[in-house]
Amino acid sequence: MPRPRKKHRCEITKVPRSDALLPEFDRRACPDDLATRRQLRELGLSPGGHGPVAVLRCKACAYRPDQSCIHPTRAWLYSMEIARPKRVPTLAQEEALDRAMAARSTCPQCRRRYYFCLPLRTQGRCDPCARGYEPSPDTYFASTAPVDHRLATAS
């Protein structure tokens, strides 16, 4: 007979808003010169090594303006004046990443390169080789020749 479950209540520590280290803004009330990481990424920018300058409060904390937002759904806001353009990887870096991904997605037994990573650590080969069936052609690259590169910058 199973034991009855204990109800665990999350202890919420209430932090007064005046003790907050960074200024906090409610949603839709944020200044135009601040942006989240996702908004910076859409603009082709990165924080540039600088930390957040403000906190974007979660939707639940809009009802508690006197308390600081400590929920995990809050977002950090970064200054757009300090933000730098995103770094573009060199061709050598992309080639090294492609070789690493090729090693993870190529079966050592049948030499097919799949569109996904294989369970090489646990299984040592692809599922069709391990279970003895023919894979569908849309799961691997059609050419059996070694792939030179699939780089974004080499166009």
PDB file of C-alpha atoms in Angstrom:
ATOM      1  CA  MET A   1       0.000   0.000   0.000  1.00  0.00           C
ATOM      2  CA  PRO A   2       1.507   3.325  -1.033  1.00  0.00           C
ATOM      3  CA  ARG A   3       2.250   5.917   1.562  1.00  0.00           C
ATOM      4  CA  PRO A   4       0.244   9.134   1.436  1.00  0.00           C
ATOM      5  CA  ARG A   5       2.098  11.956  -0.237  1.00  0.00           C
ATOM      6  CA  LYS A   6       3.268  14.902   1.767  1.00  0.00           C
ATOM      7  CA  LYS A   7       2.392  18.267   0.384  1.00  0.00           C
ATOM      8  CA  HIS A   8       5.556  20.295  -0.070  1.00  0.00           C
ATOM      9  CA  ARG A   9       5.020  23.999  -0.101  1.00  0.00           C
ATOM     10  CA  CYS A  10       7.581  26.169  -1.751  1.00  0.00           C
ATOM     11  CA  GLU A  11       8.812  28.743   0.661  1.00  0.00           C
ATOM     12  CA  ILE A  12       8.555  32.126  -1.014  1.00  0.00           C
ATOM     13  CA  THR A  13      10.847  34.686   0.474  1.00  0.00           C
ATOM     14  CA  LYS A  14       9.371  38.128   0.141  1.00  0.00           C
ATOM     15  CA  VAL A  15      11.985  40.687  -0.755  1.00  0.00           C
ATOM     16  CA  PRO A  16      10.890  44.315  -0.517  1.00  0.00           C
ATOM     17  CA  ARG A  17      11.239  46.098  -3.815  1.00  0.00           C
ATOM     18  CA  SER A  18      13.397  48.831  -2.320  1.00  0.00           C
ATOM     19  CA  ASP A  19      16.065  46.218  -1.424  1.00  0.00           C
ATOM     20  CA  ALA A  20      16.362  45.010  -5.008  1.00  0.00           C
ATOM     21  CA  LEU A  21      19.829  45.498  -6.464  1.00  0.00           C
ATOM     22  CA  LEU A  22      18.721  46.263 -10.038  1.00  0.00           C
ATOM     23  CA  PRO A  23      15.812  48.437 -11.154  1.00  0.00           C
ATOM     24  CA  GLU A  24      12.728  46.418 -12.075  1.00  0.00           C
ATOM     25  CA  PHE A  25      10.241  47.047 -14.859  1.00  0.00           C
ATOM     26  CA  ASP A  26       6.863  45.499 -15.472  1.00  0.00           C
ATOM     27  CA  ARG A  27       6.054  44.011 -18.836  1.00  0.00           C
ATOM     28  CA  ARG A  28       5.109  46.544 -21.510  1.00  0.00           C
ATOM     29  CA  ALA A  29       6.545  49.326 -19.302  1.00  0.00           C
ATOM     30  CA  CYS A  30      10.211  48.831 -20.178  1.00  0.00           C
ATOM     31  CA  PRO A  31      12.318  51.693 -21.596  1.00  0.00           C
ATOM     32  CA  ASP A  32      13.213  51.497 -25.283  1.00  0.00           C
ATOM     33  CA  ASP A  33      16.969  51.405 -24.667  1.00  0.00           C
ATOM     34  CA  LEU A  34      16.758  48.089 -22.744  1.00  0.00           C
ATOM     35  CA  ALA A  35      16.247  44.671 -24.319  1.00  0.00           C
ATOM     36  CA  THR A  36      16.276  41.000 -23.337  1.00  0.00           C
ATOM     37  CA  ARG A  37      18.858  38.556 -24.711  1.00  0.00           C
ATOM     38  CA  ARG A  38      16.345  37.220 -27.230  1.00  0.00           C
ATOM     39  CA  GLN A  39      15.556  40.729 -28.491  1.00  0.00           C
ATOM     40  CA  LEU A  40      19.274  41.473 -28.807  1.00  0.00           C
ATOM     41  CA  ARG A  41      19.782  38.251 -30.751  1.00  0.00           C
ATOM     42  CA  GLU A  42      16.994  39.173 -33.181  1.00  0.00           C
ATOM     43  CA  LEU A  43      18.768  42.477 -33.838  1.00  0.00           C
ATOM     44  CA  GLY A  44      22.103  40.706 -34.409  1.00  0.00           C
ATOM     45  CA  LEU A  45      23.591  42.013 -31.154  1.00  0.00           C
ATOM     46  CA  SER A  46      25.056  40.460 -28.005  1.00  0.00           C
ATOM     47  CA  PRO A  47      25.418  41.936 -24.492  1.00  0.00           C
ATOM     48  CA  GLY A  48      29.116  42.414 -25.184  1.00  0.00           C
ATOM     49  CA  GLY A  49      30.392  40.888 -21.963  1.00  0.00           C
ATOM     50  CA  HIS A  50      28.397  43.257 -19.758  1.00  0.00           C
ATOM     51  CA  GLY A  51      25.925  42.113 -17.166  1.00  0.00           C
ATOM     52  CA  PRO A  52      22.247  42.984 -16.955  1.00  0.00           C
ATOM     53  CA  VAL A  53      21.270  46.511 -15.997  1.00  0.00           C
ATOM     54  CA  ALA A  54      17.643  45.833 -15.003  1.00  0.00           C
ATOM     55  CA  VAL A  55      15.081  43.094 -14.382  1.00  0.00           C
ATOM     56  CA  LEU A  56      11.911  42.486 -16.351  1.00  0.00           C
ATOM     57  CA  ARG A  57       9.344  41.317 -13.831  1.00  0.00           C
ATOM     58  CA  CYS A  58       7.229  38.234 -14.485  1.00  0.00           C
ATOM     59  CA  LYS A  59       3.501  38.454 -15.130  1.00  0.00           C
ATOM     60  CA  ALA A  60       2.622  37.123 -11.672  1.00  0.00           C
ATOM     61  CA  CYS A  61       4.544  39.895  -9.913  1.00  0.00           C
ATOM     62  CA  ALA A  62       2.553  42.627 -11.638  1.00  0.00           C
ATOM     63  CA  TYR A  63      -0.016  42.173  -8.870  1.00  0.00           C
ATOM     64  CA  ARG A  64       2.604  42.739  -6.158  1.00  0.00           C
ATOM     65  CA  PRO A  65       4.265  46.080  -6.961  1.00  0.00           C
ATOM     66  CA  ASP A  66       5.743  46.421  -3.470  1.00  0.00           C
ATOM     67  CA  GLN A  67       7.809  43.196  -3.680  1.00  0.00           C
ATOM     68  CA  SER A  68      10.827  42.295  -5.745  1.00  0.00           C
ATOM     69  CA  CYS A  69      10.424  39.623  -8.424  1.00  0.00           C
ATOM     70  CA  ILE A  70      12.375  36.478  -7.491  1.00  0.00           C
ATOM     71  CA  HIS A  71      10.609  34.025  -9.816  1.00  0.00           C
ATOM     72  CA  PRO A  72      12.582  32.049 -12.404  1.00  0.00           C
ATOM     73  CA  THR A  73      10.382  33.479 -15.183  1.00  0.00           C
ATOM     74  CA  ARG A  74      11.846  36.951 -14.813  1.00  0.00           C
ATOM     75  CA  ALA A  75      14.144  38.201 -17.549  1.00  0.00           C
ATOM     76  CA  TRP A  76      17.336  40.195 -17.457  1.00  0.00           C
ATOM     77  CA  LEU A  77      17.448  43.427 -19.397  1.00  0.00           C
ATOM     78  CA  TYR A  78      20.591  44.630 -21.145  1.00  0.00           C
ATOM     79  CA  SER A  79      21.523  48.073 -22.404  1.00  0.00           C
ATOM     80  CA  MET A  80      21.352  48.446 -26.186  1.00  0.00           C
ATOM     81  CA  GLU A  81      23.993  51.209 -26.114  1.00  0.00           C
ATOM     82  CA  ILE A  82      26.618  48.850 -24.670  1.00  0.00           C
ATOM     83  CA  ALA A  83      25.606  45.893 -26.885  1.00  0.00           C
ATOM     84  CA  ARG A  84      28.005  44.823 -29.618  1.00  0.00           C
ATOM     85  CA  PRO A  85      27.413  43.046 -32.925  1.00  0.00           C
ATOM     86  CA  LYS A  86      27.394  39.255 -32.679  1.00  0.00           C
ATOM     87  CA  ARG A  87      30.675  37.589 -33.533  1.00  0.00           C
ATOM     88  CA  VAL A  88      30.707  35.649 -36.793  1.00  0.00           C
ATOM     89  CA  PRO A  89      32.664  32.373 -36.710  1.00  0.00           C
ATOM     90  CA  THR A  90      35.548  32.013 -39.118  1.00  0.00           C
ATOM     91  CA  LEU A  91      35.521  29.362 -41.820  1.00  0.00           C
ATOM     92  CA  ALA A  92      38.062  27.298 -39.862  1.00  0.00           C
ATOM     93  CA  GLN A  93      35.844  27.375 -36.750  1.00  0.00           C
ATOM     94  CA  GLU A  94      32.804  26.295 -38.751  1.00  0.00           C
ATOM     95  CA  GLU A  95      34.796  23.528 -40.400  1.00  0.00           C
ATOM     96  CA  ALA A  96      35.948  22.250 -36.995  1.00  0.00           C
ATOM     97  CA  LEU A  97      32.357  22.266 -35.726  1.00  0.00           C
ATOM     98  CA  ASP A  98      31.200  20.425 -38.839  1.00  0.00           C
ATOM     99  CA  ARG A  99      33.877  17.752 -38.371  1.00  0.00           C
ATOM    100  CA  ALA A 100      32.799  17.310 -34.753  1.00  0.00           C
ATOM    101  CA  MET A 101      29.137  16.970 -35.755  1.00  0.00           C
ATOM    102  CA  ALA A 102      30.085  14.538 -38.538  1.00  0.00           C
ATOM    103  CA  ALA A 103      31.822  12.341 -35.977  1.00  0.00           C
ATOM    104  CA  ARG A 104      28.665  12.308 -33.825  1.00  0.00           C
ATOM    105  CA  SER A 105      26.267  11.627 -36.700  1.00  0.00           C
ATOM    106  CA  THR A 106      28.226   9.067 -38.778  1.00  0.00           C
ATOM    107  CA  CYS A 107      27.759   5.359 -38.087  1.00  0.00           C
ATOM    108  CA  PRO A 108      31.139   3.591 -37.796  1.00  0.00           C
ATOM    109  CA  GLN A 109      29.686   0.370 -39.229  1.00  0.00           C
ATOM    110  CA  CYS A 110      27.669   1.436 -42.307  1.00  0.00           C
ATOM    111  CA  ARG A 111      29.413   4.848 -42.760  1.00  0.00           C
ATOM    112  CA  ARG A 112      26.101   6.679 -43.303  1.00  0.00           C
ATOM    113  CA  ARG A 113      25.902  10.249 -42.026  1.00  0.00           C
ATOM    114  CA  TYR A 114      22.525  10.902 -40.446  1.00  0.00           C
ATOM    115  CA  TYR A 115      20.736  14.210 -39.917  1.00  0.00           C
ATOM    116  CA  PHE A 116      20.798  13.628 -36.144  1.00  0.00           C
ATOM    117  CA  CYS A 117      23.313  12.528 -33.519  1.00  0.00           C
ATOM    118  CA  LEU A 118      23.656   8.782 -32.996  1.00  0.00           C
ATOM    119  CA  PRO A 119      23.770   6.892 -29.674  1.00  0.00           C
ATOM    120  CA  LEU A 120      27.445   6.028 -30.181  1.00  0.00           C
ATOM    121  CA  ARG A 121      28.320   6.067 -26.493  1.00  0.00           C
ATOM    122  CA  THR A 122      25.671   3.545 -25.462  1.00  0.00           C
ATOM    123  CA  GLN A 123      25.014   1.600 -28.652  1.00  0.00           C
ATOM    124  CA  GLY A 124      28.134   2.162 -30.713  1.00  0.00           C
ATOM    125  CA  ARG A 125      26.274   2.339 -34.047  1.00  0.00           C
ATOM    126  CA  CYS A 126      23.033   3.487 -35.642  1.00  0.00           C
ATOM    127  CA  ASP A 127      19.693   1.822 -34.905  1.00  0.00           C
ATOM    128  CA  PRO A 128      19.363   0.141 -38.323  1.00  0.00           C
ATOM    129  CA  CYS A 129      22.762  -1.531 -37.893  1.00  0.00           C
ATOM    130  CA  ALA A 130      22.011  -2.538 -34.312  1.00  0.00           C
ATOM    131  CA  ARG A 131      18.547  -3.933 -35.022  1.00  0.00           C
ATOM    132  CA  GLY A 132      19.081  -5.154 -38.581  1.00  0.00           C
ATOM    133  CA  TYR A 133      16.677  -3.123 -40.727  1.00  0.00           C
ATOM    134  CA  GLU A 134      17.087  -0.752 -43.659  1.00  0.00           C
ATOM    135  CA  PRO A 135      16.833   2.958 -42.697  1.00  0.00           C
ATOM    136  CA  SER A 136      14.479   5.267 -44.546  1.00  0.00           C
ATOM    137  CA  PRO A 137      16.322   7.438 -47.107  1.00  0.00           C
ATOM    138  CA  ASP A 138      15.108  10.716 -45.588  1.00  0.00           C
ATOM    139  CA  THR A 139      17.067  10.149 -42.349  1.00  0.00           C
ATOM    140  CA  TYR A 140      20.592  10.241 -43.811  1.00  0.00           C
ATOM    141  CA  PHE A 141      22.568  12.026 -46.497  1.00  0.00           C
ATOM    142  CA  ALA A 142      22.126  10.314 -49.859  1.00  0.00           C
ATOM    143  CA  SER A 143      25.792  10.340 -50.827  1.00  0.00           C
ATOM    144  CA  THR A 144      27.997   7.694 -49.231  1.00  0.00           C
ATOM    145  CA  ALA A 145      31.117   9.699 -50.091  1.00  0.00           C
ATOM    146  CA  PRO A 146      32.614  11.595 -47.155  1.00  0.00           C
ATOM    147  CA  VAL A 147      30.975  14.973 -46.739  1.00  0.00           C
ATOM    148  CA  ASP A 148      33.399  17.867 -47.264  1.00  0.00           C
ATOM    149  CA  HIS A 149      31.463  20.495 -45.339  1.00  0.00           C
ATOM    150  CA  ARG A 150      28.011  21.916 -44.768  1.00  0.00           C
ATOM    151  CA  LEU A 151      29.097  25.401 -43.801  1.00  0.00           C
ATOM    152  CA  ALA A 152      26.975  28.508 -43.709  1.00  0.00           C
ATOM    153  CA  THR A 153      29.754  30.937 -44.662  1.00  0.00           C
ATOM    154  CA  ALA A 154      31.116  28.906 -47.599  1.00  0.00           C
ATOM    155  CA  SER A 155      28.561  29.905 -50.190  1.00  0.00           C
TER     156      SER A 155
END
